[in-house]
Coordinates of C-alpha atoms and ligand atoms in Angstrom, one line a residue:
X1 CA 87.3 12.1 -19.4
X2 CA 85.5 9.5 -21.8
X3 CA 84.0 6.7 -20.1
X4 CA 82.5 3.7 -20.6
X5 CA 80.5 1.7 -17.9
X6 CA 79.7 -1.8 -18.3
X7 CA 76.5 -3.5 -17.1
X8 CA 72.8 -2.9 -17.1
X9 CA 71.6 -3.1 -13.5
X10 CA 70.8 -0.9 -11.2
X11 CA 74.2 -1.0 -9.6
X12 CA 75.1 0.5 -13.2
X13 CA 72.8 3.1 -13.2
X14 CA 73.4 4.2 -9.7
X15 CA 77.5 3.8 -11.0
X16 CA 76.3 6.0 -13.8
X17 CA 74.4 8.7 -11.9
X18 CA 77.6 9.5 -9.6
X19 CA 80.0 9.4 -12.1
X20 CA 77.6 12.1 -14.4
X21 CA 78.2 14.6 -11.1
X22 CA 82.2 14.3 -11.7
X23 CA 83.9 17.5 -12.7
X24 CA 85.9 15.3 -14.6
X25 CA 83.3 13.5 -16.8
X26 CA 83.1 14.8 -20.8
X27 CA 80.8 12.1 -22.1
X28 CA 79.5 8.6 -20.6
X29 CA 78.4 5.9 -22.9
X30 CA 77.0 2.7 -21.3
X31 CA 77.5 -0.8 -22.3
X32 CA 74.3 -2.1 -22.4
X33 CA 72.3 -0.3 -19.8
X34 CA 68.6 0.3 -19.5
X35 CA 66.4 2.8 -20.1
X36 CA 67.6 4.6 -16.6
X37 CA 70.9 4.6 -17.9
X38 CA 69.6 6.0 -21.4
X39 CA 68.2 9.3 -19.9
X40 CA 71.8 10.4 -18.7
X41 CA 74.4 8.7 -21.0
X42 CA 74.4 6.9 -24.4
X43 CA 73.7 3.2 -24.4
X44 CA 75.3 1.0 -26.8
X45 CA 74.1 -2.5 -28.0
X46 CA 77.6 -4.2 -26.6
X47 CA 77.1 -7.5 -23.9
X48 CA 79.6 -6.3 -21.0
X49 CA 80.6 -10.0 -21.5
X50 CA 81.3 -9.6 -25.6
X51 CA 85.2 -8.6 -24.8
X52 CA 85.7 -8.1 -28.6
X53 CA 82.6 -5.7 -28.6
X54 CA 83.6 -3.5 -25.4
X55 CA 87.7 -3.6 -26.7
X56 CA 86.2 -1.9 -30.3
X57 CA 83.6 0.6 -28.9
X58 CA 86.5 1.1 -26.5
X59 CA 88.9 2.1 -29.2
X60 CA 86.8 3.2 -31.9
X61 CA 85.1 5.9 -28.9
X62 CA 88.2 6.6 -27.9
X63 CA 87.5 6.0 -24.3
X64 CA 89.8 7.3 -21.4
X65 CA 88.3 5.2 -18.8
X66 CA 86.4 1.8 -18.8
X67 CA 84.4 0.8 -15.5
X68 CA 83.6 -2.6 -15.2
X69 CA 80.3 -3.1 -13.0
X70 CA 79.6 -7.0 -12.9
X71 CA 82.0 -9.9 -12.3
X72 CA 81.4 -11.9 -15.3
X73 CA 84.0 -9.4 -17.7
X74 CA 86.8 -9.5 -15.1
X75 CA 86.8 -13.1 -14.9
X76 CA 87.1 -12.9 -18.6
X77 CA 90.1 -10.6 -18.4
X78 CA 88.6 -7.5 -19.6
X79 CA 90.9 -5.7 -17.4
X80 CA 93.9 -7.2 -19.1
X81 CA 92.7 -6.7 -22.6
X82 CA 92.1 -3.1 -22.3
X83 CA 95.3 -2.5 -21.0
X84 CA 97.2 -4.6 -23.7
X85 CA 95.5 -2.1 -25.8
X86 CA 96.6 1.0 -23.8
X87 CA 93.2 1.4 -22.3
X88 CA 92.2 2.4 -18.5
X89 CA 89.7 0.6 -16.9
X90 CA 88.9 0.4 -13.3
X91 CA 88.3 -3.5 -11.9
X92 CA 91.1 -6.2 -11.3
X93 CA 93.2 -8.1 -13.8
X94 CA 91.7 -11.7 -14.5
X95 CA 94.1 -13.1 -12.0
X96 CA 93.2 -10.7 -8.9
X97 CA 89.7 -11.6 -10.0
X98 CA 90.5 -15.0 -8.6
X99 CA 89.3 -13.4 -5.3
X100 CA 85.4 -13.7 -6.5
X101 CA 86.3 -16.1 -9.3
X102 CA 87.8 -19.2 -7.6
X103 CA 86.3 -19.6 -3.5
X104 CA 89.6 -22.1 -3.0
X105 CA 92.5 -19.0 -4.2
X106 CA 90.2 -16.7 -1.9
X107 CA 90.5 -19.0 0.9
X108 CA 94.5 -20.1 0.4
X109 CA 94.7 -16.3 0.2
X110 CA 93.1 -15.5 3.3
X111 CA 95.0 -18.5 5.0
X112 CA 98.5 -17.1 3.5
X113 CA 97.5 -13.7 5.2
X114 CA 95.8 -14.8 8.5
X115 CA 92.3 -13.2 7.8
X116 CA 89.7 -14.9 9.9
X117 CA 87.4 -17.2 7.5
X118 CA 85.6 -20.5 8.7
X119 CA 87.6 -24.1 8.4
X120 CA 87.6 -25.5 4.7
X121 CA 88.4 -28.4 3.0
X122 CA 89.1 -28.4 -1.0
X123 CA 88.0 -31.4 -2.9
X124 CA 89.0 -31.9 -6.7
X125 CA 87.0 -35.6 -6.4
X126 CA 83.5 -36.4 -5.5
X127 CA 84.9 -39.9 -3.9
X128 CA 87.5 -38.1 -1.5
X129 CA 84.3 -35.6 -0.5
X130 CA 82.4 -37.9 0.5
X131 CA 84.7 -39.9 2.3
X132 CA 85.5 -36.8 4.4
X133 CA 81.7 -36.3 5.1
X134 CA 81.5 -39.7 6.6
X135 CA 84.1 -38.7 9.7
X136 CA 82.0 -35.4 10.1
X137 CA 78.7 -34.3 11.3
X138 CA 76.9 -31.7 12.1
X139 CA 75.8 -28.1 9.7
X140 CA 78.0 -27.8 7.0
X141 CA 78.1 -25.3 3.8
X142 CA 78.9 -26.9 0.8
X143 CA 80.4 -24.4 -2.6
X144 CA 81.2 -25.0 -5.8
X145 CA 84.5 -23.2 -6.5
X146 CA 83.8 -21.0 -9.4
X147 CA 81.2 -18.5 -11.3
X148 CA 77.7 -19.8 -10.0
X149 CA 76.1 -16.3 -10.4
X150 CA 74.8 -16.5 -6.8
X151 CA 73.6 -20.4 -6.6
X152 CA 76.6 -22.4 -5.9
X153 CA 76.3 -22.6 -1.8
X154 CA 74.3 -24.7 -0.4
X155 CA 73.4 -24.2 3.4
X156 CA 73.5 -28.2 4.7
X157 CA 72.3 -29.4 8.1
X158 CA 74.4 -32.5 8.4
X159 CA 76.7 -34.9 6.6
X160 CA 74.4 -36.1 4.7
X161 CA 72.6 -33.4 3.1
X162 CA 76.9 -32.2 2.1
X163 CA 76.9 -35.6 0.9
X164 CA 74.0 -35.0 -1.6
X165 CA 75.5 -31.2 -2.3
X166 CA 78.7 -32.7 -3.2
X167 CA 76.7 -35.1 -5.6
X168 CA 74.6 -32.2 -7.2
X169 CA 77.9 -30.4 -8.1
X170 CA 80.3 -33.1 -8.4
X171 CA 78.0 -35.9 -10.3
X172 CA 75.4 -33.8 -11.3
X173 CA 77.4 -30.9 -12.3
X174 CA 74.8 -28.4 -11.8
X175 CA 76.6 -25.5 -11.7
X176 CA 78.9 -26.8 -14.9
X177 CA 82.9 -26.6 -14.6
X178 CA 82.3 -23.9 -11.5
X179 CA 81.2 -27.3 -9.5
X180 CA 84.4 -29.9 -10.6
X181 CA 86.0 -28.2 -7.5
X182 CA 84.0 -28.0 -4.2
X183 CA 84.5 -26.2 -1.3
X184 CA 83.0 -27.4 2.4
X185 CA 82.9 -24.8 5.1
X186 CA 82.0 -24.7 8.5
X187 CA 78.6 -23.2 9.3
X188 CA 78.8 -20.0 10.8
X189 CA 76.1 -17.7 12.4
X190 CA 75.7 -14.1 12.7
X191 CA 74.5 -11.0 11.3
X192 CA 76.1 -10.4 7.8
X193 CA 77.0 -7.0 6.3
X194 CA 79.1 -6.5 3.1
X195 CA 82.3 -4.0 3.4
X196 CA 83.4 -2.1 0.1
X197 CA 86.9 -0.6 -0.2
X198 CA 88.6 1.2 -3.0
X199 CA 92.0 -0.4 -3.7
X200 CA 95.3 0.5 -5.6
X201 CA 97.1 -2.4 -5.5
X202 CA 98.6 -1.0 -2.5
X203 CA 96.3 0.9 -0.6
X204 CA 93.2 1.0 0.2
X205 CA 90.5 3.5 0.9
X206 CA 88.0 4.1 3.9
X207 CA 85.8 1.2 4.1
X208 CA 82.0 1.6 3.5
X209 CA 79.5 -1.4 4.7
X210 CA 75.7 -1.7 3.9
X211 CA 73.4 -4.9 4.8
X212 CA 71.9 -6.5 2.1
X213 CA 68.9 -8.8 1.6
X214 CA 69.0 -11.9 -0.4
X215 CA 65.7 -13.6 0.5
X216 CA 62.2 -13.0 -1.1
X217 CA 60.2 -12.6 1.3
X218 CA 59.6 -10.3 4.7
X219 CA 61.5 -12.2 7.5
X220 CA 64.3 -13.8 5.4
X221 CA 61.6 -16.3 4.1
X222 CA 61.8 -17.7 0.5
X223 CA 64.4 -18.5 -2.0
X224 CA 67.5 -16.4 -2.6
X225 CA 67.6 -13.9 -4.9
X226 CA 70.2 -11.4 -6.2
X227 CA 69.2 -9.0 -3.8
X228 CA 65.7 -7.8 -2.6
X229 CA 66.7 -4.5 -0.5
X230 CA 69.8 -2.9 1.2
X231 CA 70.7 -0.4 3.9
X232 CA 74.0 1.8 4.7
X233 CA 75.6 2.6 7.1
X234 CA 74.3 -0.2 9.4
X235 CA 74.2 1.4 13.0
X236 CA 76.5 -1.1 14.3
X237 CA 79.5 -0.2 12.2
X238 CA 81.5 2.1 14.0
X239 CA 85.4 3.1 13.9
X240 CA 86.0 0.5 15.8
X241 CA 84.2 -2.4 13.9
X242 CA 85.6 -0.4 10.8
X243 CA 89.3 -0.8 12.0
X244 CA 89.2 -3.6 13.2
X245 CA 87.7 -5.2 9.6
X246 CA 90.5 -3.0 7.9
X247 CA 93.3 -4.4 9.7
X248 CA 92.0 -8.3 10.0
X249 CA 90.7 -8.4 6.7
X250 CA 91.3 -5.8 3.8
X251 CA 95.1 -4.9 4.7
X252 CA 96.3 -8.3 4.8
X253 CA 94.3 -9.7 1.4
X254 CA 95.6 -6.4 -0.3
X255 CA 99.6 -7.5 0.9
X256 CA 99.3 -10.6 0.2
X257 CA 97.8 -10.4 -3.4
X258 CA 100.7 -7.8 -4.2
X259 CA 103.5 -10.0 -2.5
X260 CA 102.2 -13.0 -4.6
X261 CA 102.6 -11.1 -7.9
X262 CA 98.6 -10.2 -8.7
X263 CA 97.8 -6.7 -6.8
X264 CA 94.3 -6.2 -6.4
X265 CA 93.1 -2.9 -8.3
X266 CA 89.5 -1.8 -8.3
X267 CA 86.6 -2.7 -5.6
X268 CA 87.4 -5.1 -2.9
X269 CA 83.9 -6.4 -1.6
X270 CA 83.9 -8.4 1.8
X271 CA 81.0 -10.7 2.4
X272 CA 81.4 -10.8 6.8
X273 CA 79.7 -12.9 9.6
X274 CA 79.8 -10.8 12.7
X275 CA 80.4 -14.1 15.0
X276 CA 80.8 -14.6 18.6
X277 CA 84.9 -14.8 17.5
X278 CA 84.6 -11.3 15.6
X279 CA 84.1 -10.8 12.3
X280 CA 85.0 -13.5 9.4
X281 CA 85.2 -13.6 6.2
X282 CA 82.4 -15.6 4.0
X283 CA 83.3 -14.7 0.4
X284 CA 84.9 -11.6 -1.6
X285 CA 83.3 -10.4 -4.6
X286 CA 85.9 -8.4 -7.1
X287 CA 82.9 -5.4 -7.3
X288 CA 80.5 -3.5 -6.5
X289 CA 77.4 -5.4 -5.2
X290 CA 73.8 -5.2 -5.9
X291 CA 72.0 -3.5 -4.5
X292 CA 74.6 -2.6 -1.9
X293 CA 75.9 0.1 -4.5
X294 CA 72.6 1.8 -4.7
X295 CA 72.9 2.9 -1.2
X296 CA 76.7 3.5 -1.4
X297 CA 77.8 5.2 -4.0
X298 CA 75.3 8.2 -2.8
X299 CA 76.8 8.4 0.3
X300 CA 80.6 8.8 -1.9
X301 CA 81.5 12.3 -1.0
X302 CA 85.1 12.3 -3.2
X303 CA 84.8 12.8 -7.1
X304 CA 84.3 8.7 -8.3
X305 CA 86.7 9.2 -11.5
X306 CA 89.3 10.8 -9.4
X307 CA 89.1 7.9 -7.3
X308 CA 88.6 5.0 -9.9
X309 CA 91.7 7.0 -11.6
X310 CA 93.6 6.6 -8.3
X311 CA 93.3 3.3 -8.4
X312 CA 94.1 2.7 -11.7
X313 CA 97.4 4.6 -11.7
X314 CA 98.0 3.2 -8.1
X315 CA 98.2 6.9 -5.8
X316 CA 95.2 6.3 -3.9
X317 CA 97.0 8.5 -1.2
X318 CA 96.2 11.4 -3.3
X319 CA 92.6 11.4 -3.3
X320 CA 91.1 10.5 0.1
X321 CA 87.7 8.7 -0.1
X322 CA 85.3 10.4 2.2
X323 CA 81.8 8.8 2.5
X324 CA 78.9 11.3 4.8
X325 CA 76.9 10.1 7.4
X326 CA 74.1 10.1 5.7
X327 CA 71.4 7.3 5.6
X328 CA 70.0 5.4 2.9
X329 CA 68.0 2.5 2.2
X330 CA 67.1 0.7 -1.0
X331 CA 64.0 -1.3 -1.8
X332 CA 63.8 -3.7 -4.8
X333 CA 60.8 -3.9 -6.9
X334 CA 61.1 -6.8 -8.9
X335 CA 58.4 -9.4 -11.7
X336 CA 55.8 -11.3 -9.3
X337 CA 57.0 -14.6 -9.8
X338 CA 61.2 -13.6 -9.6
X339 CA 63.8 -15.5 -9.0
X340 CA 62.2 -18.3 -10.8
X341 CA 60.3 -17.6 -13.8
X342 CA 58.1 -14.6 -14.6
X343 CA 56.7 -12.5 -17.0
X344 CA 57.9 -9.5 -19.0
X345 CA 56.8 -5.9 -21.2
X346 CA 54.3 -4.7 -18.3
X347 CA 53.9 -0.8 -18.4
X348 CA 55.6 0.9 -15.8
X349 CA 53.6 3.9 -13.7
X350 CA 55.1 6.6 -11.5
X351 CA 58.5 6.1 -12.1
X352 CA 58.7 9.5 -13.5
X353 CA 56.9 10.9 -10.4
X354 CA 60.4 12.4 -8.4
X355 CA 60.0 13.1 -4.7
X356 CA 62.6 14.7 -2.7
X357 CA 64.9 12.7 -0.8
X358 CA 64.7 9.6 -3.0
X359 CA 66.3 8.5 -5.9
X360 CA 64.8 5.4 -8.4
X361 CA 67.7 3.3 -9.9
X362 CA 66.3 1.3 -13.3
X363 CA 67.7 -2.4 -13.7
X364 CA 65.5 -4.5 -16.4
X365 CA 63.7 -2.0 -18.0
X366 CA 63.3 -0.6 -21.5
X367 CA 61.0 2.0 -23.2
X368 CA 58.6 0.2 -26.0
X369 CA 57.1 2.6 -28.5
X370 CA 53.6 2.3 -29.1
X371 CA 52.5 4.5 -32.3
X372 CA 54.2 7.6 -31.4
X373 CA 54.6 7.2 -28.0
X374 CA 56.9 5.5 -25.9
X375 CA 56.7 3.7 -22.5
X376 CA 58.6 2.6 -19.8
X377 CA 58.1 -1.5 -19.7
X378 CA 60.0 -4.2 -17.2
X379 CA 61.8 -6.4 -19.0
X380 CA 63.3 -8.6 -16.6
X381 CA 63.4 -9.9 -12.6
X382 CA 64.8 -7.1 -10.7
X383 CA 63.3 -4.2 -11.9
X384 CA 64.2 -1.3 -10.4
X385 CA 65.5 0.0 -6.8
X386 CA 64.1 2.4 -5.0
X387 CA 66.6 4.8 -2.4
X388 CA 65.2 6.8 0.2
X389 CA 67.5 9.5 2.3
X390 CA 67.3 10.5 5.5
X391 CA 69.1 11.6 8.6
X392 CA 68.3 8.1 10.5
X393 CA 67.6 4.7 8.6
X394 CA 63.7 5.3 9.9
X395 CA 63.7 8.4 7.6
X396 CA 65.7 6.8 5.3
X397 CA 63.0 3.6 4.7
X398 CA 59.8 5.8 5.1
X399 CA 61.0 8.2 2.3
X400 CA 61.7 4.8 0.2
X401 CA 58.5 2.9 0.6
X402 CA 56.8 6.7 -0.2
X403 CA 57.6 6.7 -2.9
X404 CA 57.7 2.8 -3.8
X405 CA 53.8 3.1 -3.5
X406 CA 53.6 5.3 -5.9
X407 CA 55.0 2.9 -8.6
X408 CA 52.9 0.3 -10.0
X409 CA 53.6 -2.2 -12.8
X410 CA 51.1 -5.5 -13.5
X411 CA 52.9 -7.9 -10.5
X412 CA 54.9 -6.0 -9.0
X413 CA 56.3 -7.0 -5.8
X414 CA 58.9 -6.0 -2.9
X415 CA 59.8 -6.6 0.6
X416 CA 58.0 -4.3 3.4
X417 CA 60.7 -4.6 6.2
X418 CA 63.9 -3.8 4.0
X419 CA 66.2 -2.3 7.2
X420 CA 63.8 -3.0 10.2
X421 CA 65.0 -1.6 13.1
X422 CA 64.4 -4.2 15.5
X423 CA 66.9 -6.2 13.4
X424 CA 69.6 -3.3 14.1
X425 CA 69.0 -3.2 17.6
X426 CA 69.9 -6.8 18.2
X427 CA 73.0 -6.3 16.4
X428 CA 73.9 -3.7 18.3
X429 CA 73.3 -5.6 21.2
X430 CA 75.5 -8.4 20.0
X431 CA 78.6 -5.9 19.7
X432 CA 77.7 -3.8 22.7
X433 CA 77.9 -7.6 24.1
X434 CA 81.8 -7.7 23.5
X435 CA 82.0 -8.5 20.2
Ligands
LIG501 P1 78.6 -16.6 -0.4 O1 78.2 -16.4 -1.9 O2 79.8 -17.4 -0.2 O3 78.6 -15.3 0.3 O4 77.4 -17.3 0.3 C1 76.1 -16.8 0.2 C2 75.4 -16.9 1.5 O5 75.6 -18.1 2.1 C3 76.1 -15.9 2.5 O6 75.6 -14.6 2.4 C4 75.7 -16.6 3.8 O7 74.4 -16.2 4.2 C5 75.7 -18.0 3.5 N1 77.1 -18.6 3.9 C6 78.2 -18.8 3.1 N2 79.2 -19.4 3.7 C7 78.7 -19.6 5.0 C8 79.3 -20.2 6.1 N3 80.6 -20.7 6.1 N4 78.6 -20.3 7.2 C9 77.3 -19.8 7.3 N5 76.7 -19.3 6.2 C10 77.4 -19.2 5.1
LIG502 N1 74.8 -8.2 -3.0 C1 75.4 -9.4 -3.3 C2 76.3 -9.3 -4.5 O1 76.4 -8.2 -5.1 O2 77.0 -10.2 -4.8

């Protein structure tokens, strides 16, 4: 098979490391990529987002398959325009995108199919909002409805503050058209952990789950980010946790969708609270996630393109998904400075040292020629991720921040307690508690 990968993170190059091990694979180009990507496919200077660019290279290439890594092409219906031109590609049709793409059609789904998500309340006015706000109190979450790439939720302790995050997206409109509609949540709490499935339309594969990190800093301090480390499997996901999230959650989204006329095809990502009630659904993403993929897609035991074909042509039963029990954890190195501003173009050392047992996933990084020679340089927040393997999640994170040290570029910085233990035991406790 041809195929063509869109993106340029390190989700991408981890995507484009497994599917290079496919028997099926005859040549992988990547659209953009980074320099990670360049050392085991062919990049090409197309914007995953320029739909007229990937639907050319698409053709002119003559690609058999087209896997979408970030969210912002589906909701653009790249899906659709491939297939209009007779092309593959693995992700959801613009309308089953509506799962990631639009927080109120993920919630009136989940409503439809009874899967357990906090109480909402859609408002399409800032005046109605805030007239609700005044007959509630206490924590509230406050969301614009669309695209926000990963700032439109706003944690709030009382009315007031949801008063004030209905302003900033309503009046304000700081998220643009993704905040004319808002979404206020309940506040729920509990440990979080992200569950992947492969989907036909139909079916659905084995679920996978990994924890992910979205603050800066060590101890969940600082800003969010896109993602500062990530583990899989968290020790508290057993078969039971596993079925349990299967039939609550993926089953029912995956009927309903089909029964509504837009079956889901592709990755179906659910963001979970593990609460006192059982788990509940925070937000689906139509995707991978990052970094959650850097620590998943190693543990895929079942050839990816005879899966991602699967799905495409809808016989998932065909090709079970079988994931080992082996344990991995990524670290994220990313620009001092990140999420805000920072800068970029500082040489990169040791990335070419390889260690067993770990595997270094580029995201903004580019070689820069100097004279005759050329060097790895960051070129952007996240920089890279770092995977370490092991048979336990201790091995797994020592292996990691081994060979972390070892890389060094002007700033650099990372979390130190990216799948701490001590957080994993009181989860455990929690479930072992009756959850
Ligand atoms: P989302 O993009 O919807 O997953 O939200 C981003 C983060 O906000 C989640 O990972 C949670 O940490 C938090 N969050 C979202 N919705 C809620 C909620 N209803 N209750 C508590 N925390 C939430
Ligand atoms: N890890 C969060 C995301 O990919 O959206």
């Amino acid at each position: 098979m041809k195929v063509l990968l869109l993106g340029s993170g390190a989700r991408e190059h981890a995507l484009a490391w497994r599917i290079d091990q496919s028997s099926c694979l005859t040549k992988l180009w990547v659209a953009d990529g980074n320099a990670g990507t360049a050392s085991i496919a062919t990049n090409l200077a197309v914007k995953p987002e320029d739909i007229d660019g990937v639907v050319a290279a698409a053709k002119s290439l003559e690609i058999d398959l087209v896997v979408v890594g970030p969210e912002l092409p589906l909701s653009l219906g790249i899906v659709d325009r491939l297939a209009s031109q007779g092309i593959a590609a693995f992700g959801p049709t613009r309308a089953a995108a509506r799962i990631e793409t639009s927080k109120s059609f993920a919630l009136d789904v989940m409503k439809e199919a009874g899967v357990p998500c906090p109480d909402f309340w859609v408002f399409q006015e800032e005046n109605s909002a805030i007239k609700f706000l005044r007959g509630h109190s206490g924590p509230m979450v406050v969301k614009a409805d669309g695209l926000a790439a990963g700032k439109g939720v706003i944690l709030c302790a009382d009315a007031i503050e949801a008063a004030d995050a209905v302003r900033t997206c309503m009046n304000d409109r700081a998220f643009g058209e993704a905040g004319d509609t808002v979404v206020v949540e309940e506040m729920l709490t509990g440990p979080e952990v992200s569950v992947f499935a492969f989907c036909d339309g139909e079916r659905i594969s084995s679920l996978a789950a990994a924890c992910d990190y979205k603050r800066l800093e060590d101890g969940n301090g600082g800003p969010n980010t896109g993602g500062m480390g990530s583990y899989s499997p968290p020790s508290f996901w057993d078969e039971k946790l596993a079925q349990r999230v299967e039939q609550t959650v993926m089953r029912p989204v995956l009927e309903t969708m089909a029964r509504k006329g837009y079956p889901y095809k592709g990755v179906l990502y659910a963001g979970l609270m593990l609460t006192a009630d059982g788990p509940k659904v925070l937000e689906f993403n139509c995707r991978l996630g990052d970094p959650e993929t850097q620590v998943i897609l190693p543990r895929l035991a079942t050839d990816p393109l005879e899966v991602m074909q699967a799905c495409v042509e809808g016989n998932l039963d065909r090709t079970p998904v079988k994931w080992e029990n082996q344990c991995y954890v990524g670290v994220v190195l990313a620009s001092a400075g990140y999420p805000a501003s920072y800068e970029t173009g500082f040489a990169i050392s040791g990335a070419h040292e390889e260690e067993a047992d770990t595997m270094l996933f580029h995201a903004a990084t580019r070689q820069e020629s100097v004279g005759e020679k050329t060097h790895l340089v960051t070129s952007g927040g996240r920089v890279m991720t770092v995977v370490g393997k092991g048979i336990s999640l201790a091995e797994a994170k020592g292996k990691a921040y081994d060979r972390v040290r070892r890389i060094s570029f002007n700033g650099a910085i990372f979390r130190t307690d990216i799948a701490d233990l001590t957080e994993e035991n009181s989860i455990t406790q929690l479930r072992d508690s009756g959850l």
